[in-house]
Coordinates of C-alpha atoms (C1' of nucleotides) in Angstrom, one line a residue:
Chain G
X1 CA -1.0 -26.0 -15.9
X2 CA -4.2 -24.5 -16.9
X3 CA -5.5 -20.9 -16.4
X4 CA -7.4 -21.8 -13.3
X5 CA -4.4 -23.3 -11.4
X6 CA -2.1 -20.5 -12.8
X7 CA -4.2 -17.7 -11.2
X8 CA -4.5 -19.8 -8.2
X9 CA -0.8 -19.9 -7.8
X10 CA -0.5 -16.3 -8.4
X11 CA -3.1 -15.6 -5.5
X12 CA -1.1 -18.0 -3.3
X13 CA 2.0 -16.0 -3.8
X14 CA 0.2 -12.9 -2.9
X15 CA -1.2 -14.4 0.2
X16 CA 2.2 -15.7 1.2
X17 CA 3.6 -12.2 0.7
X18 CA 0.8 -10.9 2.9
X19 CA 1.7 -13.2 5.6
X20 CA 5.4 -12.2 5.3
X21 CA 4.8 -8.5 5.5
X22 CA 2.2 -8.8 8.4
X23 CA 4.5 -11.1 10.2
X24 CA 7.5 -8.9 9.9
X25 CA 5.2 -5.9 11.0
X26 CA 4.1 -7.8 14.1
X27 CA 7.6 -9.0 14.9
X28 CA 9.0 -5.5 14.6
X29 CA 6.2 -4.1 16.9
X30 CA 7.1 -6.9 19.3
X31 CA 10.7 -5.8 19.3
X32 CA 9.8 -2.2 20.1
X33 CA 9.8 -0.8 16.5
X34 CA 6.3 0.4 16.0
X35 CA 7.0 3.6 14.1
X36 CA 8.2 2.1 10.8
X37 CA 6.2 0.9 7.8
X38 CA 7.2 -1.8 5.3
X39 CA 8.4 0.9 2.9
X40 CA 11.0 1.9 5.4
X41 CA 12.4 -1.5 5.4
X42 CA 12.9 -1.5 1.6
X43 CA 14.6 1.9 2.1
X44 CA 16.9 0.4 4.7
X45 CA 17.9 -2.4 2.3
X46 CA 19.1 0.1 -0.3
X47 CA 20.8 2.4 2.2
X48 CA 22.8 -0.4 3.6
X49 CA 24.5 -0.6 0.3
X50 CA 27.6 1.8 0.1
X51 CA 27.4 5.3 -1.4
X52 CA 23.5 5.6 -1.6
X53 CA 22.0 8.9 -2.4
X54 CA 18.4 10.2 -2.3
X55 CA 18.2 9.9 -6.1
X56 CA 19.5 6.2 -6.0
X57 CA 16.8 5.6 -3.3
X58 CA 13.9 7.1 -5.3
X59 CA 14.7 4.9 -8.2
X60 CA 15.0 1.9 -6.0
X61 CA 11.6 2.6 -4.5
X62 CA 10.1 3.6 -7.7
X63 CA 8.9 7.0 -6.4
X64 CA 9.9 10.6 -7.0
X65 CA 13.1 12.0 -5.5
X66 CA 11.0 14.3 -3.3
X67 CA 9.1 11.4 -1.9
X68 CA 12.4 9.6 -1.2
X69 CA 13.8 12.8 0.4
X70 CA 10.8 13.2 2.7
X71 CA 11.1 9.5 3.7
X72 CA 14.8 9.9 4.6
X73 CA 14.2 13.1 6.5
X74 CA 11.7 11.0 8.7
X75 CA 14.4 8.4 9.1
X76 CA 17.1 11.0 10.0
X77 CA 14.7 12.5 12.7
X78 CA 14.2 9.2 14.2
X79 CA 18.0 8.6 14.3
X80 CA 18.1 5.6 12.1
X81 CA 20.0 7.3 9.2
X82 CA 22.6 10.1 8.9
X83 CA 23.4 12.3 5.8
X84 CA 27.1 12.7 5.2
X85 CA 28.9 14.9 2.6
X86 CA 30.0 13.1 -0.5
X87 CA 33.9 13.7 -0.9
X88 CA 33.6 13.5 -4.7
X89 CA 30.4 15.7 -5.2
X90 CA 29.6 18.7 -3.1
X91 CA 26.0 18.5 -4.2
X92 CA 25.3 15.0 -3.1
X93 CA 24.8 13.6 0.4
X94 CA 25.6 10.1 1.1
X95 CA 23.1 8.1 3.3
X96 CA 24.5 5.9 5.9
X97 CA 22.7 3.7 8.6
X98 CA 23.4 4.6 12.3
X99 CA 24.0 1.8 14.8
X100 CA 20.3 2.2 15.6
X101 CA 19.5 1.6 12.0
X102 CA 21.6 -1.5 11.8
X103 CA 20.0 -2.9 14.9
X104 CA 16.7 -2.2 13.3
X105 CA 17.7 -4.1 10.2
X106 CA 18.8 -7.1 12.3
X107 CA 15.4 -7.1 14.0
X108 CA 13.5 -7.0 10.7
X109 CA 15.7 -10.0 9.4
X110 CA 15.0 -12.0 12.7
X111 CA 11.2 -11.2 12.3
X112 CA 11.3 -12.5 8.7
X113 CA 13.1 -15.6 9.8
X114 CA 10.5 -16.1 12.5
X115 CA 7.7 -16.2 9.8
X116 CA 9.6 -18.7 7.8
X117 CA 10.2 -20.7 10.8
X118 CA 6.5 -21.1 11.2
X119 CA 6.4 -22.6 7.7
X120 CA 9.1 -25.0 8.7
X121 CA 6.6 -26.6 11.0
X122 CA 4.1 -27.6 8.4
X123 CA 6.7 -28.4 5.7
X124 CA 9.6 -30.8 5.8
X125 CA 13.1 -29.0 5.8
X126 CA 13.9 -30.3 2.4
X127 CA 10.7 -28.9 0.8
X128 CA 11.5 -25.6 2.2
X129 CA 14.9 -25.8 0.6
X130 CA 13.1 -26.7 -2.8
X131 CA 10.8 -23.8 -2.4
X132 CA 13.7 -21.5 -2.0
X133 CA 15.4 -23.0 -5.1
X134 CA 12.3 -22.7 -7.2
X135 CA 11.6 -19.1 -6.2
X136 CA 15.1 -18.1 -7.0
X137 CA 14.9 -19.5 -10.5
X138 CA 11.6 -18.0 -11.1
X139 CA 12.0 -14.6 -9.8
X140 CA 13.9 -12.0 -11.8
X141 CA 16.2 -10.1 -9.6
X142 CA 15.2 -6.6 -9.2
X143 CA 14.3 -3.9 -6.6
X144 CA 12.1 -4.9 -3.7
X145 CA 9.7 -2.0 -3.4
X146 CA 6.2 -1.4 -2.1
X147 CA 4.0 -3.0 -4.5
X148 CA 0.4 -2.5 -3.6
Chain R
X1 CA 17.6 -23.8 7.5
X2 CA 19.5 -21.0 9.0
X3 CA 18.4 -17.5 9.6
X4 CA 20.3 -16.3 6.5
X5 CA 18.4 -18.7 4.3
X6 CA 15.2 -18.0 6.0
X7 CA 15.2 -14.3 5.6
X8 CA 16.5 -14.9 1.9
X9 CA 13.3 -17.1 1.4
X10 CA 11.1 -14.3 2.7
X11 CA 12.6 -11.7 0.6
X12 CA 12.1 -14.1 -2.5
X13 CA 8.5 -14.4 -1.7
X14 CA 8.2 -10.5 -1.5
X15 CA 9.9 -10.2 -4.8
X16 CA 7.8 -12.8 -6.4
X17 CA 4.7 -10.9 -5.1
X18 CA 6.0 -7.7 -6.6
X19 CA 6.3 -9.4 -9.9
X20 CA 2.8 -10.7 -9.7
X21 CA 1.3 -7.3 -8.7
X22 CA 3.3 -5.5 -11.2
X23 CA 2.5 -7.9 -14.0
X24 CA -1.2 -7.9 -13.3
X25 CA -1.2 -4.2 -13.2
X26 CA 0.6 -4.0 -16.7
X27 CA -1.7 -6.7 -18.0
X28 CA -4.8 -4.8 -16.9
X29 CA -3.6 -1.6 -18.5
X30 CA -2.9 -3.5 -21.7
X31 CA -6.5 -4.7 -21.7
X32 CA -7.7 -1.1 -21.2
X33 CA -8.2 -1.1 -17.5
X34 CA -6.0 1.8 -16.4
X35 CA -8.2 3.2 -13.6
X36 CA -8.1 0.4 -11.2
X37 CA -5.4 -0.2 -8.4
X38 CA -4.6 -3.6 -6.9
X39 CA -6.8 -2.8 -3.8
X40 CA -9.8 -2.8 -6.3
X41 CA -9.0 -6.2 -7.3
X42 CA -9.1 -7.6 -3.7
X43 CA -12.4 -5.8 -3.4
X44 CA -13.7 -7.5 -6.5
X45 CA -12.8 -10.8 -5.0
X46 CA -14.8 -10.2 -2.1
X47 CA -17.8 -8.6 -3.8
X48 CA -18.0 -11.6 -6.2
X49 CA -19.1 -13.7 -3.1
X50 CA -22.8 -13.7 -2.4
X51 CA -24.4 -11.1 -0.1
X52 CA -21.4 -8.9 0.4
X53 CA -22.0 -5.7 2.4
X54 CA -19.8 -2.6 2.8
X55 CA -18.9 -3.8 6.4
X56 CA -18.0 -7.2 5.1
X57 CA -15.7 -5.7 2.5
X58 CA -14.1 -3.4 5.1
X59 CA -13.3 -6.4 7.4
X60 CA -11.9 -8.2 4.3
X61 CA -9.6 -5.3 3.3
X62 CA -8.6 -4.5 6.8
X63 CA -9.8 -0.9 6.7
X64 CA -12.6 1.2 8.1
X65 CA -16.0 0.9 6.8
X66 CA -15.8 4.5 5.7
X67 CA -12.8 3.7 3.5
X68 CA -14.6 0.7 2.1
X69 CA -17.6 2.9 1.5
X70 CA -15.6 5.4 -0.5
X71 CA -13.9 2.7 -2.5
X72 CA -17.3 1.1 -3.4
X73 CA -18.7 4.6 -4.4
X74 CA -15.8 4.8 -6.8
X75 CA -16.5 1.4 -8.3
X76 CA -20.2 2.2 -8.6
X77 CA -19.4 5.5 -10.4
X78 CA -17.3 3.5 -12.9
X79 CA -20.1 1.0 -13.5
X80 CA -18.3 -2.1 -12.0
X81 CA -20.6 -2.5 -9.0
X82 CA -24.2 -2.0 -8.2
X83 CA -25.8 -1.5 -4.7
X84 CA -29.1 -3.4 -4.2
X85 CA -31.5 -3.5 -1.3
X86 CA -31.1 -6.4 1.1
X87 CA -34.5 -8.2 1.3
X88 CA -33.7 -9.3 5.0
X89 CA -32.4 -5.9 6.3
X90 CA -33.6 -2.6 5.3
X91 CA -30.4 -0.8 6.4
X92 CA -28.0 -3.0 4.5
X93 CA -27.1 -2.8 0.9
X94 CA -25.9 -5.8 -1.0
X95 CA -23.0 -5.3 -3.4
X96 CA -23.0 -7.1 -6.8
X97 CA -20.8 -7.0 -9.7
X98 CA -22.1 -5.8 -13.0
X99 CA -21.3 -7.4 -16.3
X100 CA -18.5 -4.9 -16.7
X101 CA -17.2 -6.0 -13.3
X102 CA -17.2 -9.5 -14.1
X103 CA -15.4 -8.8 -17.4
X104 CA -12.8 -6.9 -15.4
X105 CA -12.3 -9.8 -13.0
X106 CA -11.8 -12.1 -15.9
X107 CA -9.1 -9.7 -17.3
X108 CA -7.4 -9.7 -14.1
X109 CA -7.3 -13.6 -13.9
X110 CA -6.0 -13.7 -17.4
X111 CA -3.3 -11.2 -16.6
X112 CA -2.3 -13.2 -13.5
X113 CA -2.2 -16.4 -15.6
X114 CA 0.2 -14.5 -18.1
X115 CA 2.6 -13.9 -15.2
X116 CA 2.7 -17.4 -14.1
X117 CA 3.0 -18.5 -17.8
X118 CA 6.4 -16.6 -17.8
X119 CA 7.5 -18.6 -14.9
X120 CA 6.6 -21.8 -16.8
X121 CA 9.2 -21.0 -19.3
X122 CA 12.2 -21.1 -16.7
X123 CA 10.7 -23.9 -14.7
X124 CA 9.5 -27.5 -15.7
X125 CA 5.8 -28.0 -15.5
X126 CA 6.0 -30.5 -12.6
X127 CA 8.0 -28.0 -10.5
X128 CA 5.5 -25.4 -10.9
X129 CA 2.9 -27.8 -9.7
X130 CA 5.2 -28.7 -6.7
X131 CA 5.6 -24.9 -6.0
X132 CA 1.7 -24.7 -6.0
X133 CA 1.3 -27.6 -3.7
X134 CA 4.0 -26.2 -1.1
X135 CA 2.6 -22.8 -1.1
X136 CA -0.7 -24.2 -0.3
X137 CA 0.4 -26.2 2.6
X138 CA 2.5 -23.2 3.9
X139 CA 0.0 -20.4 3.5
X140 CA -2.7 -20.0 6.1
X141 CA -6.1 -19.2 4.4
X142 CA -7.1 -15.7 5.0
X143 CA -8.1 -12.4 3.4
X144 CA -6.0 -11.2 0.5
X145 CA -5.6 -7.5 1.2
X146 CA -3.2 -4.7 0.3
X147 CA -0.2 -5.4 2.5
X148 CA 2.4 -2.7 2.1
Chain U
dC1 C1' 33.8 30.9 -18.8
dG2 C1' 28.6 30.5 -20.1
dG3 C1' 25.2 26.8 -21.1
dT4 C1' 23.1 22.8 -19.6
dC5 C1' 22.6 18.7 -16.6
dT6 C1' 22.2 16.8 -12.0
dG7 C1' 21.4 16.2 -6.7
dG8 C1' 18.6 18.0 -3.5
dT9 C1' 15.1 20.7 -0.9
dC10 C1' 10.9 23.9 -0.5
dA11 C1' 6.1 24.5 -1.2
dA12 C1' 1.5 23.6 -2.8
dG13 C1' -1.9 20.5 -4.4
dT14 C1' -3.8 15.5 -4.7
dT15 C1' -5.5 11.3 -2.9
dG16 C1' -6.6 7.4 0.0
dA17 C1' -7.3 6.7 4.4
dT18 C1' -8.7 7.9 9.3
dT19 C1' -11.5 9.8 13.3
dG20 C1' -15.9 11.6 14.7
dA21 C1' -20.8 12.6 14.2
dC22 C1' -24.9 11.1 12.9
dC23 C1' -29.3 8.7 10.9
dA24 C1' -32.2 4.7 9.8
dC25 C1' -33.2 0.4 11.0
dA26 C1' -32.8 -4.1 13.8
dT27 C1' -32.9 -6.6 18.2
dG28 C1' -33.9 -7.9 22.7
dG29 C1' -35.7 -7.1 27.3
dT30 C1' -39.3 -5.6 30.1
Chain X
dA1 C1' -46.0 -2.0 22.6
dC2 C1' -42.1 0.4 23.8
dC3 C1' -37.6 2.0 24.9
dA4 C1' -32.4 0.9 25.1
dT5 C1' -28.9 -0.6 22.7
dG6 C1' -26.3 -2.4 18.8
dT7 C1' -25.5 -2.4 13.6
dG8 C1' -25.2 -0.9 8.4
dG9 C1' -24.1 3.0 6.2
dT10 C1' -23.0 7.8 4.9
dC11 C1' -21.2 12.7 5.5
dA12 C1' -17.7 15.8 7.0
dA13 C1' -13.2 17.1 8.5
dT14 C1' -8.7 15.8 9.2
dC15 C1' -4.2 13.3 8.4
dA16 C1' -0.3 11.3 6.0
dA17 C1' 2.1 9.9 1.9
dC18 C1' 2.9 11.1 -2.4
dT19 C1' 2.8 14.0 -6.5
dT20 C1' 3.8 18.2 -9.6
dG21 C1' 6.3 22.6 -10.1
dA22 C1' 9.8 25.8 -8.9
dC23 C1' 14.1 26.6 -7.6
dC24 C1' 19.3 26.7 -5.9
dA25 C1' 24.1 25.0 -5.8
dG26 C1' 27.4 22.6 -7.7
dA27 C1' 29.2 19.4 -11.6
dC28 C1' 30.2 18.9 -16.6
dC29 C1' 31.4 20.3 -21.1
dG30 C1' 32.1 23.1 -25.2

DNA sequence: CGGTCTGGTCAAGTTGATTGACCACATGGT
DNA sequence: ACCATGTGGTCAATCAACTTGACCAGACCG
């Protein structure tokens, strides 16, 4: 694979990601969630894990803890997240998704599935599975954060 | 492909894009370009095409023309772009990459190729070609703009 | 206990983008 | 030829997300 094809592949990945993000955003809006940005989705993914604190979230998103704190404040205001005391550390406050937050997560997953369903129409089912397998091998596990 | 696998695939694409963007950013910094954001790269790609105006660029990036104008002003200040009069329209100003701008574009392409080269190590050459072919079929051609 | 580290927030400043106003020139009809 | 309207572009003010800096309360450790 020469440089030309390599950069071309990189651009295809970026373009695919643009489609995924735009598609999710559209799908979310269609489902009534028009007050959330992609960054919120990445935050939801981390908060869904047990015992998440603001500092954990900041690290996950690659921002400062202040930025994470502000983002959480917004989610709390909108009823997607609650702050609960940490039984083991009186300083810390554990973040947890409310029922609304979980519903929102399900909507985002459905929207993402819709985008891939569109791909399924132009690509045989087996190829989509192969695509999945190849990406899993290529991609190093790591945080999924706003990238550009 | 069920919903679970579909959303999983969508997340893999996002994660792959995160790697590409971060890798390019690192590679650019290593080559001495530490004053450019990913958005600038997308602008370069459009400006490289003949007869690009600020309005064209704004449409490509999905922003307002004012934002595009500011972005261009920054690139002009840093010597990557020049504004030239349009022989056919005295209002318009055609954008063109300087030699520095073209060198920068080459550096970005090299950095992107480096990222893909890393993938080549964990995936057989033929599979990488297949990945390329599948993405090309799946992805609808369109602007490559900052997405999240 | 006192010193230091860590989780978290408040406050102010920075930056990229937006809305609104405006000018110079193009275009099309009369 | 002229005026109405549309388009390319910039200036100015505002907005929103994020940053740096300061700070407090509680944990950890000698």
